[in-house]
Short mmCIF file of C-alpha atoms in Angstrom, two decimals:
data_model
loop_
_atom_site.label_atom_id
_atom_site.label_comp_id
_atom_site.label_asym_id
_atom_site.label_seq_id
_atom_site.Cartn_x
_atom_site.Cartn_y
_atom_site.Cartn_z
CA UNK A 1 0.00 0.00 0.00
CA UNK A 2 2.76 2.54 0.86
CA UNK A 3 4.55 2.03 -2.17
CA UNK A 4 1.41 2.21 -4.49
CA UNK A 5 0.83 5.86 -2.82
CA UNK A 6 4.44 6.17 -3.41
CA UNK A 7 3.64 5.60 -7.25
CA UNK A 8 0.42 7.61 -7.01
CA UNK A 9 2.23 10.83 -7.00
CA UNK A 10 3.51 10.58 -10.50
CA UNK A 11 0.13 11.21 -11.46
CA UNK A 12 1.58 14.61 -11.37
CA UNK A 13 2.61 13.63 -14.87
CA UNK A 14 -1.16 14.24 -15.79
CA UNK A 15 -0.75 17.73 -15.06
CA UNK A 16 1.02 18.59 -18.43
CA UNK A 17 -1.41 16.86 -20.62
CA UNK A 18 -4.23 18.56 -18.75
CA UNK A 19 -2.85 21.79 -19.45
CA UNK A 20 -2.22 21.37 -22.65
CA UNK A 21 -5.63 19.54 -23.34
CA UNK A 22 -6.99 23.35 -21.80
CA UNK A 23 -4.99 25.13 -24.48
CA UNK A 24 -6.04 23.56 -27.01
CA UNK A 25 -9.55 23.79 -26.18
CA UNK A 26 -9.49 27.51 -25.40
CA UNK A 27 -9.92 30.74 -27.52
CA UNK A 28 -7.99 33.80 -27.19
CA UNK A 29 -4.95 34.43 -24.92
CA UNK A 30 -5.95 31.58 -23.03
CA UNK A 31 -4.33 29.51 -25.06
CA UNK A 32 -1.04 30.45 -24.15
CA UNK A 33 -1.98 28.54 -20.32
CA UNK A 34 -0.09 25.83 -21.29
CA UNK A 35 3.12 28.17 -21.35
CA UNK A 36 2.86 30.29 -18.56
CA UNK A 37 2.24 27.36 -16.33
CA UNK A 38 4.99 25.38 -17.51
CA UNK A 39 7.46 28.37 -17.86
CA UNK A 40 6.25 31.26 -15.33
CA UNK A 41 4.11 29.44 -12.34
CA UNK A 42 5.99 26.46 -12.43
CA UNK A 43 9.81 28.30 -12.42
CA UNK A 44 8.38 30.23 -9.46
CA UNK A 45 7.16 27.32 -7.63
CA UNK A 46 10.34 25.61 -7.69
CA UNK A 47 12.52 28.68 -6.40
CA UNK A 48 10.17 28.88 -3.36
CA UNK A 49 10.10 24.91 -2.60
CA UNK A 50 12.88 23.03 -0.78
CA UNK A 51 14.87 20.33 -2.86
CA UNK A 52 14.17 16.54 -1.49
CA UNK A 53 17.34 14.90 -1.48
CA UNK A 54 15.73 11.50 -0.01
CA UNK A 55 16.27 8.38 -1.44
CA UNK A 56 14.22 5.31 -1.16
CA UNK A 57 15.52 2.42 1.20
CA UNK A 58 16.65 -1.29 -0.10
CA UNK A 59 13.67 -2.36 0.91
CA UNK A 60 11.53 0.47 -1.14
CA UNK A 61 13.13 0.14 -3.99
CA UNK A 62 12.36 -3.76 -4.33
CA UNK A 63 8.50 -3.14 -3.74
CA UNK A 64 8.58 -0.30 -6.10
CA UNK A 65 10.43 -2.22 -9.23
CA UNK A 66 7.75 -4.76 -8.83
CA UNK A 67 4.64 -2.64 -8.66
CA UNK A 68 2.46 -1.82 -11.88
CA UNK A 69 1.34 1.28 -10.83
CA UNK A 70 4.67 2.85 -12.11
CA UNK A 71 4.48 1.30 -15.57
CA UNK A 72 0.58 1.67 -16.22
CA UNK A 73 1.35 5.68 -15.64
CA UNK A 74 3.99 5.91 -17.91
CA UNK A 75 2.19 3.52 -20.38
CA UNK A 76 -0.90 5.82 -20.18
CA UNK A 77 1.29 8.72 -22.05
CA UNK A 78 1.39 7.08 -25.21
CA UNK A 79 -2.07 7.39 -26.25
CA UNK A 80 -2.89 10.21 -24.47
CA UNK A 81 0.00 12.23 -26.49
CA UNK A 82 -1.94 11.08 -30.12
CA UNK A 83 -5.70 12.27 -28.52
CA UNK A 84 -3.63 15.43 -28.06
CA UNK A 85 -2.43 15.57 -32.06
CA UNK A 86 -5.68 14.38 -32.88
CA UNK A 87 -7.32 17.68 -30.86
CA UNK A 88 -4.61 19.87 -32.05
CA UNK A 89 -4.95 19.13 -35.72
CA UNK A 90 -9.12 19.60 -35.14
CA UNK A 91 -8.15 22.85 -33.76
CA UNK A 92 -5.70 24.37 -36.29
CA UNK A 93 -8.10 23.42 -39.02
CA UNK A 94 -9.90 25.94 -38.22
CA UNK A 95 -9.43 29.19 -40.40
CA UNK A 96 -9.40 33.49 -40.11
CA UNK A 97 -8.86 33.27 -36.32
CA UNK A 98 -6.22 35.43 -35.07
CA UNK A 99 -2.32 34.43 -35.63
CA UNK A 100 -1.68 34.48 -32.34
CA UNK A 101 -4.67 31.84 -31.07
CA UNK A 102 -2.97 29.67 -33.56
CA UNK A 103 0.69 30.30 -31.81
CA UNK A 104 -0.90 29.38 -28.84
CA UNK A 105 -2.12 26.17 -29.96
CA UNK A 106 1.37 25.28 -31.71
CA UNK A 107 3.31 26.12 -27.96
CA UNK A 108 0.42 24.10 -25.91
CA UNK A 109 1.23 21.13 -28.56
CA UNK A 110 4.93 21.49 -29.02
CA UNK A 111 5.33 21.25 -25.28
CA UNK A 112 3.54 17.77 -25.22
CA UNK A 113 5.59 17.21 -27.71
CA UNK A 114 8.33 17.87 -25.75
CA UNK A 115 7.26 16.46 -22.39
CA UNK A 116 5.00 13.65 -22.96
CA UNK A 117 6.31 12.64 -26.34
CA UNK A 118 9.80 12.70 -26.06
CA UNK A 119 10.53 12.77 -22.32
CA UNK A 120 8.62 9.62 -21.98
CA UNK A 121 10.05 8.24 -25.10
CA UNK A 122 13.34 8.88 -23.42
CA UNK A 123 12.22 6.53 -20.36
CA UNK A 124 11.13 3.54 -22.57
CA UNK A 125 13.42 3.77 -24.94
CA UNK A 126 16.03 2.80 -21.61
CA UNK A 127 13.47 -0.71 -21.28
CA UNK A 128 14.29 -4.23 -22.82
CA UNK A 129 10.87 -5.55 -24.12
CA UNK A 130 9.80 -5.13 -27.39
CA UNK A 131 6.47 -3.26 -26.68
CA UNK A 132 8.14 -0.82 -24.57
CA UNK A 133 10.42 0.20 -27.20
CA UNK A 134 7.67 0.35 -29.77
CA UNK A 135 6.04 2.70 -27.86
CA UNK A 136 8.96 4.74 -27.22
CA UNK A 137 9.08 4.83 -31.28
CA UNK A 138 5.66 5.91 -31.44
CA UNK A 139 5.88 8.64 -29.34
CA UNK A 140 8.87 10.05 -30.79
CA UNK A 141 7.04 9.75 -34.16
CA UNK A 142 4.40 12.03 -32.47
CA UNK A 143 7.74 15.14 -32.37
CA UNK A 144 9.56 13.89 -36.28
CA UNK A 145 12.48 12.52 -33.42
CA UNK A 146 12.80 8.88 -34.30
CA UNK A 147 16.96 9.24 -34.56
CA UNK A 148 16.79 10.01 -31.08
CA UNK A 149 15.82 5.89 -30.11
CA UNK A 150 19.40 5.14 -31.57
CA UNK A 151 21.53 8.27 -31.18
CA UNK A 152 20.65 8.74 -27.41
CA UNK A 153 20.76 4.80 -26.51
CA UNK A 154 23.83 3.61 -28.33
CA UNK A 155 25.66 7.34 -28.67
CA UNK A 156 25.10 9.70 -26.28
CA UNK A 157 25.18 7.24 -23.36
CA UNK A 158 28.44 5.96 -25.16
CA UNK A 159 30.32 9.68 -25.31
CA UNK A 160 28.20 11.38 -22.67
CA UNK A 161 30.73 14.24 -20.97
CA UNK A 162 32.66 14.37 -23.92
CA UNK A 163 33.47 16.49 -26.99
CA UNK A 164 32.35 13.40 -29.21
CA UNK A 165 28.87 13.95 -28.41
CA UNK A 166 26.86 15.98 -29.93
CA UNK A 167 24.61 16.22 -27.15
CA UNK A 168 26.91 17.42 -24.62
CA UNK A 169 27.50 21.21 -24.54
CA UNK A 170 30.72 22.55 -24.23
CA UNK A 171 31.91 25.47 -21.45
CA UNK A 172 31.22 28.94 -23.49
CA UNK A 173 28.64 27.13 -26.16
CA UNK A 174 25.23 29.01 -26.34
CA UNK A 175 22.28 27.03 -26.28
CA UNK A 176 21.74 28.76 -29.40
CA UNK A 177 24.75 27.53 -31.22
CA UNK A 178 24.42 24.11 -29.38
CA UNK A 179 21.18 23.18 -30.96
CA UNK A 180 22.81 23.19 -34.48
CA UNK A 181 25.30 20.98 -33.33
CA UNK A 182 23.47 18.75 -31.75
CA UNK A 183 20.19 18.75 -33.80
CA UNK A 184 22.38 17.61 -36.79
CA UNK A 185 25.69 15.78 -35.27
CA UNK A 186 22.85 13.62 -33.19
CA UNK A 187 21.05 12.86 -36.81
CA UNK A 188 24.50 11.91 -38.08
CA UNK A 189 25.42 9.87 -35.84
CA UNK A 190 22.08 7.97 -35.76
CA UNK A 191 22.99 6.90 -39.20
CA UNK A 192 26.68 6.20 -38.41
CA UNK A 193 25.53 4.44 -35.65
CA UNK A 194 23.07 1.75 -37.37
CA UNK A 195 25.38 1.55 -40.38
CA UNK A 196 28.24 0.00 -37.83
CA UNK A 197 25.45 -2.49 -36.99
CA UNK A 198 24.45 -3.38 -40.47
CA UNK A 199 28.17 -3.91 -40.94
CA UNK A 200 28.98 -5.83 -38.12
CA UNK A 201 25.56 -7.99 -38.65
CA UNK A 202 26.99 -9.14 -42.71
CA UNK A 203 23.89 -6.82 -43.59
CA UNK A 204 23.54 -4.07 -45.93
CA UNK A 205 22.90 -0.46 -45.10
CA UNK A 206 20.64 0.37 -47.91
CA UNK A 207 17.93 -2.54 -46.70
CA UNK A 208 14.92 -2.28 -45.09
CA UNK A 209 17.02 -3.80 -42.39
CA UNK A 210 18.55 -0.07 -41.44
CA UNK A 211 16.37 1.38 -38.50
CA UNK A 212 17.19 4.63 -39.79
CA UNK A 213 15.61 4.25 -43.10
CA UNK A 214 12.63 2.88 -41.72
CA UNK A 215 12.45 5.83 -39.18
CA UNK A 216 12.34 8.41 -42.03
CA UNK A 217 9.67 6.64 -44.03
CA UNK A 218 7.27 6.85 -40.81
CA UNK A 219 7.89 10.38 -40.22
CA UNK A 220 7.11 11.09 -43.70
CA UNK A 221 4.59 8.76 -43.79
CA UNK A 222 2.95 10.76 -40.87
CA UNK A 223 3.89 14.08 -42.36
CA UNK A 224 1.60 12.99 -45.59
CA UNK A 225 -1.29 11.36 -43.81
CA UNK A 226 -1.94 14.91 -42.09
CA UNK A 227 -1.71 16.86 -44.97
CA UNK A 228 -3.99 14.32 -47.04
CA UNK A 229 -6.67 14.02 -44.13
CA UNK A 230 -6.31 17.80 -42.47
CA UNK A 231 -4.52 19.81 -45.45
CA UNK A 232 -1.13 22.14 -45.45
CA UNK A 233 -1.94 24.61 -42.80
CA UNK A 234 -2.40 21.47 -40.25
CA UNK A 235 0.32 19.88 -41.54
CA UNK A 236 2.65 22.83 -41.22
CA UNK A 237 1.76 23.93 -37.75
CA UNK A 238 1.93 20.16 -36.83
CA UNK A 239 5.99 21.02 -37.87
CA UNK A 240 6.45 23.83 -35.65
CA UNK A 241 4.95 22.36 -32.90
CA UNK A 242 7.15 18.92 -33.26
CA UNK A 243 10.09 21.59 -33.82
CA UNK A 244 9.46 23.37 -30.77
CA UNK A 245 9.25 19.96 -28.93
CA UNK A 246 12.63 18.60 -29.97
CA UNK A 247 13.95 21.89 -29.14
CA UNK A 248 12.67 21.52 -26.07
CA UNK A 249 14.65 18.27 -25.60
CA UNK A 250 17.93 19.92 -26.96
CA UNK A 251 17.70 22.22 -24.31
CA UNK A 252 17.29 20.13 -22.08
CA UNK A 253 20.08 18.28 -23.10
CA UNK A 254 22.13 21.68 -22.87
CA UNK A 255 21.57 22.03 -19.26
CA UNK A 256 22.06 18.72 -18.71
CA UNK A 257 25.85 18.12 -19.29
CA UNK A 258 26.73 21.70 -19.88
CA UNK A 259 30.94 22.13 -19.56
CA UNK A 260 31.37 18.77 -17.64
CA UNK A 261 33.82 16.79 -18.85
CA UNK A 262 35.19 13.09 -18.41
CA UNK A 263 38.60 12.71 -18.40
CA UNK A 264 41.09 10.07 -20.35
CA UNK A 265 42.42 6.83 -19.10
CA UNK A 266 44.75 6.51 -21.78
CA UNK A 267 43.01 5.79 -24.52
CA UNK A 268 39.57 5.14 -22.90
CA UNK A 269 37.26 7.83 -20.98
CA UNK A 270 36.35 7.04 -17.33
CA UNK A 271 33.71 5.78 -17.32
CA UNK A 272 30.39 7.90 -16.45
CA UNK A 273 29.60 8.82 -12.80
CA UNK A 274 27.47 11.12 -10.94
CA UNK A 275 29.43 13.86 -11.34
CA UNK A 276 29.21 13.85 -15.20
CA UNK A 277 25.72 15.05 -15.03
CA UNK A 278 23.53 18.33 -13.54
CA UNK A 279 21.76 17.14 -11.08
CA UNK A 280 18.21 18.90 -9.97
CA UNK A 281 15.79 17.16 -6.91
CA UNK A 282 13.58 20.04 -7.24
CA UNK A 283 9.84 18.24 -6.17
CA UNK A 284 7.46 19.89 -8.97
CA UNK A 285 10.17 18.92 -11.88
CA UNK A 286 11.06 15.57 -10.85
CA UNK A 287 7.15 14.64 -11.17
CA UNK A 288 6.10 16.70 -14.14
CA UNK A 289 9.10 15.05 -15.88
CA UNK A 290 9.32 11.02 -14.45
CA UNK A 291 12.03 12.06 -12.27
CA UNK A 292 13.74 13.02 -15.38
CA UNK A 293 15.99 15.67 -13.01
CA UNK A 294 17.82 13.29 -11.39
CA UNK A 295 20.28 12.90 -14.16
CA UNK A 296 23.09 12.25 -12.44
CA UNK A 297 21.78 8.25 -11.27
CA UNK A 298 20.82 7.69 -15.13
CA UNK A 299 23.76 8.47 -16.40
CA UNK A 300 25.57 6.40 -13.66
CA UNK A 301 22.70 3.21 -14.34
CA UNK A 302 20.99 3.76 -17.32
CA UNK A 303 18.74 1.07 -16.73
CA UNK A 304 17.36 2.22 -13.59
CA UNK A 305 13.68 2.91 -13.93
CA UNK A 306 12.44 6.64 -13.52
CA UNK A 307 10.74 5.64 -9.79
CA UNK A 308 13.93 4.25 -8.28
CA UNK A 309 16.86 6.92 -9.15
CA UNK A 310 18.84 8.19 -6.47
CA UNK A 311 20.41 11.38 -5.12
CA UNK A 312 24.14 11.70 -4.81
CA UNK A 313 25.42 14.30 -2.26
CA UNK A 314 28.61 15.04 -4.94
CA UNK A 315 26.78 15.34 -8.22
CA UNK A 316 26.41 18.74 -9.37
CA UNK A 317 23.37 20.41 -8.68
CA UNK A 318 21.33 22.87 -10.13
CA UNK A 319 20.46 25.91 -8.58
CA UNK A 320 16.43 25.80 -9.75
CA UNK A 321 14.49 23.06 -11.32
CA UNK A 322 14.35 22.48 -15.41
CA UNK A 323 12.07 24.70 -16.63
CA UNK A 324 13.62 27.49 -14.89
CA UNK A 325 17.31 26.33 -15.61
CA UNK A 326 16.02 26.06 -19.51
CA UNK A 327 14.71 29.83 -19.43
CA UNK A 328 18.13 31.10 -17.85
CA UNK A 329 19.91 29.15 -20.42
CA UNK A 330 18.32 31.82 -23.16
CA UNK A 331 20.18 34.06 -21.97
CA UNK A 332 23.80 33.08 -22.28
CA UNK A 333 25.26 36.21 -20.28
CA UNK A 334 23.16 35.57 -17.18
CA UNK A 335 23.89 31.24 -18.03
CA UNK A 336 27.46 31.76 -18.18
CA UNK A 337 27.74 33.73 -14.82
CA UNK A 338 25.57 31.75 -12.70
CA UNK A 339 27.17 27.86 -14.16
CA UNK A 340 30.96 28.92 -14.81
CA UNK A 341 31.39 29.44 -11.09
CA UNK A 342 30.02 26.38 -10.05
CA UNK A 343 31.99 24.39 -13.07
CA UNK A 344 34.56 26.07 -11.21
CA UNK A 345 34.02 24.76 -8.13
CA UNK A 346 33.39 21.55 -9.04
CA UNK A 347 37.05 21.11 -10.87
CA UNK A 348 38.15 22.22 -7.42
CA UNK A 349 36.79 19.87 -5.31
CA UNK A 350 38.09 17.02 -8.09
CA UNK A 351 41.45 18.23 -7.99
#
């Protein structure tokens, strides 16, 4: 029972899709609600609430790997994120309302886009079984983000901390410039990636067999299917808003890893530990986002599941939760002052 309340508060998940279900829904300036909850209550929230450093005992953790609950809420996101695309392309269809109700309704989307399609796309794509990685596939279908199954899985955890990932930013890199590295050095590598297992499998990289290919057809599969069925207009506001979710998740990978660095072992990196990631245990993140903010164990265990990862008292930490650490990183001056000093102080406790 205690562990199944335990699980209940992820229901705090729900919140997003709510919002964004509101947005979509409304007319006017209300449909910006999903945004300034998100990115103005939410940020303000988390500077005025205490960071939970508690971890679960041995004994907690067992119950909790073997109870449903867990999996059935993060399950749940899947086809809740395509009633949201189905509502949002309904909604844009619409025509001579003002440009900015439509804006609204691309932001509301995008950030489900973001948050429920690839954030939880990002926890099952971590899973073993078959259907939990098809629905990770799906729901990065859902943001035109299907590279990221491979990239993030077989690259990024691979060269995490290091200047041969794309999808670690470097000390004095705006998020600005970062997201053209990484947007197209993570697509890149995707493709390097699953053409080193075509090779190593005796199979070619031009078959049906490359993951890559495949991924491409669906997304333009999808891309046609709305345009057919809801016409261009749809079909190019359902491209912003998959843009803006992406984005999204390439900031978040900028805040991330930003300027930490593992160091050689001859000709091998150490290997990844706590310290190789921002850490945040602020409460309202860690259950809008699946515990997402707690970077530091995931990187450490990848295949830890979202309910059982773990404070460590010497990963970095970041001084407010994500959304508000995303919003300071658009502004490099004020990101640069407030993160070089504690990159600073970090290299001086490891030395």
């Amino acid at each position: 029972m205690t562990m199944t309340l335990h699980a209940l508060k992820y229901l705090g998940v729900y919140v997003t899709p709510s919002i964004v279900a509101f947005s979509l829904l409304a007319q006017g300036y209300w449909t910006y609600s999903a945004m300034v909850l998100i990115f103005g209550i939410i940020p303000l929230l988390e500077l005025l609430m205490r960071p939970s450093t508690q971890n679960l005992s041995p004994e907690e953790e067992e119950a909790a790997k073997k109870n449903p609950v867990y999996d059935y809420i993060l399950y749940s996101l899947l086809p809740i994120q395509y009633i949201l695309l189905g509502l949002f392309l309904v909604r844009v269809q619409q025509e001579g309302l003002p440009g900015y109700v439509y804006g609204g309704w691309i932001t509301a989307f995008g950030l489900s886009c973001g948050v429920l399609g690839i954030n939880a796309a990002h926890e099952l794509g971590h899973r073993h079984t078959r259907y939990e990685q098809w629905m990770s596939k799906m729901l990065l279908l859902s943001s035109l983000y299907m590279h990221f199954f491979i990239e993030h899985n077989r690259g990024h955890h691979r060269h995490v901390a290091t200047d041969e990932d794309p999808a670690s930013a470097r000390r004095g890199e705006t998020v600005y410039a970062f997201y053209l590295r990484s947007v197209w050095g993570s697509w890149l590598s995707a493709w390097r990636l699953e053409a080193e297992r075509l090779q190593k499998a005796g199979l070619s990289r031009f078959s049906w067999h490359n993951e890559m290919l495949r991924f491409q057809a669906y997304q333009v599969g999808l891309l046609l299917g709305i345009g057919l069925l809801f016409g261009l207009w749809p079909l190019a506001c359902f491209v912003m808003a998959a843009t803006m979710g992406f984005l999204l998740l390439e900031t978040v990978n900028y805040i991330e890893h930003y300027g930490l660095r593992r160091s050689r072992k001859g000709a091998r990196y150490e290997r990844p530990l706590p310290v190789h990631s921002w850490n945040s245990n602020h409460p309202v993140g860690r259950l809008l986002l699946l515990e997402l903010s707690r970077h530091s164990d995931h990187h450490y265990i990848a295949s830890r599941k979202y309910q059982l990862l773990r404070h460590f008292d010497h990963s970095p930490q970041m001084p407010t939760g994500y959304p508000g650490m995303m919003l300071l990183a658009f502004v490099p001056p004020l990101w640069f002052w407030l993160m070089h000093k504690r990159i600073e102080q970090i290299q001086f406790k490891m030395n």
